[in-house]
XYZ file of N, CA, C and O in Angstrom:
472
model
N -66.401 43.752 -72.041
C -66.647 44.798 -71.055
C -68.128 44.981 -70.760
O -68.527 45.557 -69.747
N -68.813 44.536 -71.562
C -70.358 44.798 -71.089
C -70.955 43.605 -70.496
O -72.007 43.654 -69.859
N -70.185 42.361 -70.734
C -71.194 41.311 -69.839
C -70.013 41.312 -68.492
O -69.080 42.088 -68.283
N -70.405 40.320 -67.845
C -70.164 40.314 -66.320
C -69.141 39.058 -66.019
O -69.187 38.076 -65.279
N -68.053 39.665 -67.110
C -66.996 38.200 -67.001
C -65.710 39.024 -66.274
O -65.456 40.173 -66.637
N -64.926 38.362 -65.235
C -64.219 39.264 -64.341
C -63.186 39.381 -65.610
O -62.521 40.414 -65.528
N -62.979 38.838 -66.396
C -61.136 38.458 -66.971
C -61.649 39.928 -67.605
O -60.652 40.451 -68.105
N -62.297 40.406 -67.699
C -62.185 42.079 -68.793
C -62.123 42.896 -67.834
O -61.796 44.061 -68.063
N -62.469 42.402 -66.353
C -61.792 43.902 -65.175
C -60.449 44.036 -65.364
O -59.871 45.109 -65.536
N -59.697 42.412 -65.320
C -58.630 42.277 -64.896
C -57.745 42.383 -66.082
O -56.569 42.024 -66.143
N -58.571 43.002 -67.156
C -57.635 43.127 -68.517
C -56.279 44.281 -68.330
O -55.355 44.255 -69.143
N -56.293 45.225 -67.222
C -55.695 45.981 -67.221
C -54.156 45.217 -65.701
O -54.491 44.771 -64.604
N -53.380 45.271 -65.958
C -52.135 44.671 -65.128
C -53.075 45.043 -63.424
O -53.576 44.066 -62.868
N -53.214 46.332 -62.802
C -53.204 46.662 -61.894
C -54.490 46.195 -61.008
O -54.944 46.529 -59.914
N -54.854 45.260 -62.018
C -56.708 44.428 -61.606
C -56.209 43.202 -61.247
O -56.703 42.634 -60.273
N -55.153 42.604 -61.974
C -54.925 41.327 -61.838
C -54.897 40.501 -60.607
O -55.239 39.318 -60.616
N -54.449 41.190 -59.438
C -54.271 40.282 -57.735
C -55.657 41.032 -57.363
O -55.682 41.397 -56.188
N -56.465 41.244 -57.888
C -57.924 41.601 -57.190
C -58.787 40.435 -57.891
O -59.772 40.011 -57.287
N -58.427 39.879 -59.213
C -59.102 38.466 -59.668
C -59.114 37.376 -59.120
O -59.944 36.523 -58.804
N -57.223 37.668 -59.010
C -56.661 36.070 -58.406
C -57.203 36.126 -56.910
O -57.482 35.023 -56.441
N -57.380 37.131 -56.157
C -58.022 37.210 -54.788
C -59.582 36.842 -54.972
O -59.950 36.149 -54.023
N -60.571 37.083 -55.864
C -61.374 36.988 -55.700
C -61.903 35.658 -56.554
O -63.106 35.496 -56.761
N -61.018 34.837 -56.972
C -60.654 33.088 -57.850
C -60.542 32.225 -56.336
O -60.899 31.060 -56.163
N -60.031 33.011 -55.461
C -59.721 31.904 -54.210
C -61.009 32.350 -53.281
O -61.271 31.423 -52.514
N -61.652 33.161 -53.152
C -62.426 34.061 -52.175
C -63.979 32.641 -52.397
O -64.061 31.761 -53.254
N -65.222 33.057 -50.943
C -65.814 32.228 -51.033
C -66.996 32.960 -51.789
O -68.184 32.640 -51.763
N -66.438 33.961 -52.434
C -67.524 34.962 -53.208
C -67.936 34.469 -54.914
O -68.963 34.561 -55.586
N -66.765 34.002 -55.132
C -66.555 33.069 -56.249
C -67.966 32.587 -57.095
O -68.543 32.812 -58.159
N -68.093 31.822 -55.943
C -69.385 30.646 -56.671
C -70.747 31.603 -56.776
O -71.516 31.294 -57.687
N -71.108 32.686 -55.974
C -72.032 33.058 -56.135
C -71.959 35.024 -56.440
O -72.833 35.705 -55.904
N -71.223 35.489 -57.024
C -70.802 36.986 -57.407
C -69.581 37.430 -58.380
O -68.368 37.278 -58.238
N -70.120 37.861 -59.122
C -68.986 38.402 -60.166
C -68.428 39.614 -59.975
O -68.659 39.886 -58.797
N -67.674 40.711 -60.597
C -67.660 42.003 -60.329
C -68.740 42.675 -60.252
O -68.870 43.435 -59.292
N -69.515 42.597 -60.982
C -70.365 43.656 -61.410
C -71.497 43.274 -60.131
O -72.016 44.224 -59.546
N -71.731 42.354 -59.866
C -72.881 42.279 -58.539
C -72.303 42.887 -57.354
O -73.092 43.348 -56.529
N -70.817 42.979 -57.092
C -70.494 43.932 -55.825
C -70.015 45.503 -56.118
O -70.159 46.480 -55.383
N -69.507 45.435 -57.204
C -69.125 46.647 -57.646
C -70.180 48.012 -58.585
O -70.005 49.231 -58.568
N -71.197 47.240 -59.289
C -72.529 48.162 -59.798
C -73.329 47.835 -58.965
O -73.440 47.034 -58.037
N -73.957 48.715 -59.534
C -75.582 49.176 -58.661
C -76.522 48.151 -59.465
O -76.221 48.091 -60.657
N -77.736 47.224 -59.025
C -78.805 46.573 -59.909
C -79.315 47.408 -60.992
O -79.367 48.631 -60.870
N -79.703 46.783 -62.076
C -80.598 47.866 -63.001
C -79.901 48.242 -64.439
O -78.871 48.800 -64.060
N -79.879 48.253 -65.726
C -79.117 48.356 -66.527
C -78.614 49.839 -66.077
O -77.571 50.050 -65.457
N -79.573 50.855 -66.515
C -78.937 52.347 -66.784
C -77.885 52.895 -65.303
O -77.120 53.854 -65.411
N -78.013 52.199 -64.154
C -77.152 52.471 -62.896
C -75.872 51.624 -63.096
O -74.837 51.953 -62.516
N -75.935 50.213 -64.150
C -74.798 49.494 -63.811
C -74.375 50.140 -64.514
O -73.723 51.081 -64.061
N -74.531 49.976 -66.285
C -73.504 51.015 -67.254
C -73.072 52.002 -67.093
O -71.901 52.052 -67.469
N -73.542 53.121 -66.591
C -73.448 54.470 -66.005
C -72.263 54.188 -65.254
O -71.407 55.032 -65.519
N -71.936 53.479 -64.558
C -71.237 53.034 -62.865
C -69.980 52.297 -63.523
O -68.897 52.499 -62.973
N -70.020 51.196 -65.005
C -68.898 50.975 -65.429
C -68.380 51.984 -66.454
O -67.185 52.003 -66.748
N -68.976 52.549 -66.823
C -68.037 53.335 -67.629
C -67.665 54.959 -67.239
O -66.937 55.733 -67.862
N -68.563 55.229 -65.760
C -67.482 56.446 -65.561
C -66.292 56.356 -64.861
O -65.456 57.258 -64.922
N -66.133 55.337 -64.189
C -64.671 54.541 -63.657
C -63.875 53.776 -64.733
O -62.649 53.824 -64.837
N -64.684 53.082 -65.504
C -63.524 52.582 -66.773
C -63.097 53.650 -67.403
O -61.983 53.527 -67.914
N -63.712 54.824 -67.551
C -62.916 56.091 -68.365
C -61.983 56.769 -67.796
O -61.263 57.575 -68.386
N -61.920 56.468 -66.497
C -60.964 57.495 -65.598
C -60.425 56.332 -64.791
O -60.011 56.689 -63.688
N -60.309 54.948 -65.060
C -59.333 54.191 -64.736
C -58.798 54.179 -66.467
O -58.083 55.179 -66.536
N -58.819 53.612 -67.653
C -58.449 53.622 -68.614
C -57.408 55.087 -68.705
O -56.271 54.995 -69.166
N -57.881 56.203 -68.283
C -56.989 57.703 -68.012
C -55.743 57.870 -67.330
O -54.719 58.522 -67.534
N -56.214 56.954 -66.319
C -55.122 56.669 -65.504
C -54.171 55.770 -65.204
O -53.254 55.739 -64.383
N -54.701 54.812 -66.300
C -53.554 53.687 -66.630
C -52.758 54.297 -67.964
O -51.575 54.139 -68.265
N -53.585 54.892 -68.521
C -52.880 55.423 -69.776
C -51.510 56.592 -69.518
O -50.442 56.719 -70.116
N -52.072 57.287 -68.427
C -51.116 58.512 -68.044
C -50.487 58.184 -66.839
O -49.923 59.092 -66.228
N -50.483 56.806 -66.292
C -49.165 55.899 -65.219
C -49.349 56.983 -64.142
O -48.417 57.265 -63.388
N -50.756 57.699 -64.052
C -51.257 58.490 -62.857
C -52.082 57.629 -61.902
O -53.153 58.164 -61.615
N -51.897 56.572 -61.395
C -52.822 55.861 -60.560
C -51.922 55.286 -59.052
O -50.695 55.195 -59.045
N -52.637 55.003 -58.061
C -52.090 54.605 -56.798
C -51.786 53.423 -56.894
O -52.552 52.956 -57.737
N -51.058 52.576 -56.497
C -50.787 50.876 -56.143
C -50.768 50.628 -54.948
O -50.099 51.311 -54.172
N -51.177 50.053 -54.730
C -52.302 49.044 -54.788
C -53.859 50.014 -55.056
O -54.413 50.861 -54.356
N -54.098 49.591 -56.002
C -55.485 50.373 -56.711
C -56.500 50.697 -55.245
O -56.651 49.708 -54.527
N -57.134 51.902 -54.812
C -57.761 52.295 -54.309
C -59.237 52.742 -54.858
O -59.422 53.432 -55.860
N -60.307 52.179 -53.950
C -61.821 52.598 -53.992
C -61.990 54.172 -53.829
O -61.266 54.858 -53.107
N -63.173 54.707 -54.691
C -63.473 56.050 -54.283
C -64.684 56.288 -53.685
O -65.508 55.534 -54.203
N -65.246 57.062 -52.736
C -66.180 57.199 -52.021
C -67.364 56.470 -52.914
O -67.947 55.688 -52.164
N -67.838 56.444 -54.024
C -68.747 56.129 -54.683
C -68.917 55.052 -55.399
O -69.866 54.747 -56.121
N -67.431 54.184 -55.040
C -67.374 53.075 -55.299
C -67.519 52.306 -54.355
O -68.136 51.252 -54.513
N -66.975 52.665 -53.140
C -67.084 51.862 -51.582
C -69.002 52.224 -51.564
O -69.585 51.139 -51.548
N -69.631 52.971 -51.563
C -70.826 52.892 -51.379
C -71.473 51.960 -52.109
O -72.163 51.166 -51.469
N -71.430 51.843 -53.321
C -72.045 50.933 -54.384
C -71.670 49.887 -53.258
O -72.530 49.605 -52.423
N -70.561 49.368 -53.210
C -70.137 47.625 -52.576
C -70.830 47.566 -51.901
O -71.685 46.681 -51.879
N -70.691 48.818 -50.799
C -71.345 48.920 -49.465
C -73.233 48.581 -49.513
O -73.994 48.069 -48.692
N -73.395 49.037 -50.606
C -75.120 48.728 -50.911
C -75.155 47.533 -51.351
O -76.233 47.019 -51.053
N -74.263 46.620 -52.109
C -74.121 45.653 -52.509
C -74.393 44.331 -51.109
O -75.367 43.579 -51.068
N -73.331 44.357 -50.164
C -73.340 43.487 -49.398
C -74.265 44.088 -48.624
O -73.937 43.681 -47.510
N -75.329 44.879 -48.448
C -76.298 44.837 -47.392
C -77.120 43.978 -48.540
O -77.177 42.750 -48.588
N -77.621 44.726 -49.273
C -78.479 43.423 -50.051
C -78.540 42.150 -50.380
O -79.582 41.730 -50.882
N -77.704 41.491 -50.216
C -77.014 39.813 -50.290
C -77.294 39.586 -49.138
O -77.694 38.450 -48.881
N -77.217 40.256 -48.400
C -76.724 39.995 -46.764
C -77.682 40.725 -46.093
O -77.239 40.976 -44.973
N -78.822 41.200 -46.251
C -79.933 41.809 -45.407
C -80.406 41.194 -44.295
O -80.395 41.857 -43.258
N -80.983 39.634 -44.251
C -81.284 39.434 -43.254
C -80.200 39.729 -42.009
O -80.684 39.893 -40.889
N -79.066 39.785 -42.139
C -77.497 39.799 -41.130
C -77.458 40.669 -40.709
O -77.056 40.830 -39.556
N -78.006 41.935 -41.743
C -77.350 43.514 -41.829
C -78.490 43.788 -41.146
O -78.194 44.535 -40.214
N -79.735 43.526 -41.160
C -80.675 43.725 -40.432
C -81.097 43.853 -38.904
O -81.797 44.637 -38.264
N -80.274 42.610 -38.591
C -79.943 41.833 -37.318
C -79.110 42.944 -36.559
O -79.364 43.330 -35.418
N -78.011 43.429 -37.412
C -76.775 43.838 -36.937
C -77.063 45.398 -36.258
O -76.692 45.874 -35.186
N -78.072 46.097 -37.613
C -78.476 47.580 -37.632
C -79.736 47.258 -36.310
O -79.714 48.326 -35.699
N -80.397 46.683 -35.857
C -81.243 46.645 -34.990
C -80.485 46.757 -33.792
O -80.944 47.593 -33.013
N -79.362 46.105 -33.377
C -78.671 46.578 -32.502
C -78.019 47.738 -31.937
O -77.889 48.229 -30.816
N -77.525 48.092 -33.549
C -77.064 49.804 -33.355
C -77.798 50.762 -32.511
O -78.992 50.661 -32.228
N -76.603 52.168 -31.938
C -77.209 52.950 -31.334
C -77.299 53.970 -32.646
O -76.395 53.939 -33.481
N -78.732 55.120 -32.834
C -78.691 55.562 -33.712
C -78.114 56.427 -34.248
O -78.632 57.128 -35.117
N -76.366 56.609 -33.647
C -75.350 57.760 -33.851
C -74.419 56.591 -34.487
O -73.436 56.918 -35.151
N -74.743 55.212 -34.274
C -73.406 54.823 -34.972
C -73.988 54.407 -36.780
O -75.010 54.322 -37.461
N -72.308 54.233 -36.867
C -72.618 53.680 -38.642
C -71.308 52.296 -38.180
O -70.242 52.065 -37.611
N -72.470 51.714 -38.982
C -71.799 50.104 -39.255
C -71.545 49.992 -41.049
O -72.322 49.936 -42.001
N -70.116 49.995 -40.920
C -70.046 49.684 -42.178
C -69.511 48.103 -42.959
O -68.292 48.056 -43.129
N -70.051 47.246 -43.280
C -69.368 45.945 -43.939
C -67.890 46.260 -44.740
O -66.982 45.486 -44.437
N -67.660 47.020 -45.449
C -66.471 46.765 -45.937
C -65.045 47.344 -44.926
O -63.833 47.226 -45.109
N -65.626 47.815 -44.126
C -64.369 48.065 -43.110
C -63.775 47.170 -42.514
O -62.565 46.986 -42.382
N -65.113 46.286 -41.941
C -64.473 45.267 -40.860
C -64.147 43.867 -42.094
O -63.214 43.064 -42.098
N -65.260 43.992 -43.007
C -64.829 42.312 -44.063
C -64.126 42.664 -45.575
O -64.380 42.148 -46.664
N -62.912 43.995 -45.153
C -62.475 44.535 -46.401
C -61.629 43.614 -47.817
O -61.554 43.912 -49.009
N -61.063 42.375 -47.016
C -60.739 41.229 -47.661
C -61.401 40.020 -48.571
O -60.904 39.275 -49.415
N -63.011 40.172 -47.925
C -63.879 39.184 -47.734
C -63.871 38.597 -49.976
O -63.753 37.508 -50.539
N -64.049 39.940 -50.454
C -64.310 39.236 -52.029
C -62.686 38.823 -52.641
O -62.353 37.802 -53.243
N -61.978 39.826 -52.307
C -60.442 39.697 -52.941
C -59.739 39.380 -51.823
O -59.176 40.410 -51.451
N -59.437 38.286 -50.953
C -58.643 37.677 -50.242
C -57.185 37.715 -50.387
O -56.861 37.393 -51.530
N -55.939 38.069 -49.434
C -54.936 38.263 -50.052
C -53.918 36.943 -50.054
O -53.168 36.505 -50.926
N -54.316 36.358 -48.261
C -53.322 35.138 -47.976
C -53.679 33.956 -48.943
O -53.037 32.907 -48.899
């Protein structure tokens, strides 16, 4: 759980088709969980896995969780900071176009892109 190997996300049943999606995905060769899902930096990544591993571990324990597993505002942001940074020069490109009332968000339109389903 502390290094950055996916098979300990997917230790829990309800992770498992988010591995096998992201085993076929072209994210594979160059991103693990923890580069889209934490924040850079030790004290932001640990912080970031273990207040969701405690309250996913809660909620696998007490068969209180949604299926197909759902992101929470503060998890979609992390990603969301994630793929602008990988992807800055793009996101750059993209936000220069914007008018300054809109929001462009990457995981809306490429919500498949790490965990692929077909």
């Amino acid at each position: 759980y502390l290094r950055d190997d996916p098979r300990a996300c997917a230790n829990c049943h309800i992770m498992q088709d988010h591995l096998d999606g992201w085993i076929k995905s072209s994210h594979r060769s160059v991103a693990t969980c923890n580069d889209c899902h934490t924040p850079h930096g030790f004290v932001p990544k640990y912080f970031t896995k273990a207040d969701p591993g405690f309250f996913h571990s809660l909620a696998i324990t007490t068969g209180e969780f949604h299926e197909p597993i759902e992101m929470k505002a503060r998890s979609r942001s992390v990603t969301e900071g994630a793929c602008r940074k990988c992807h800055q020069d793009i996101v750059h490109d993209i936000e220069a176009l914007k008018t300054p009332s809109e929001t462009i968000s990457c995981i809306r339109c490429h919500r498949g892109v790490g965990h692929p389903t077909r």
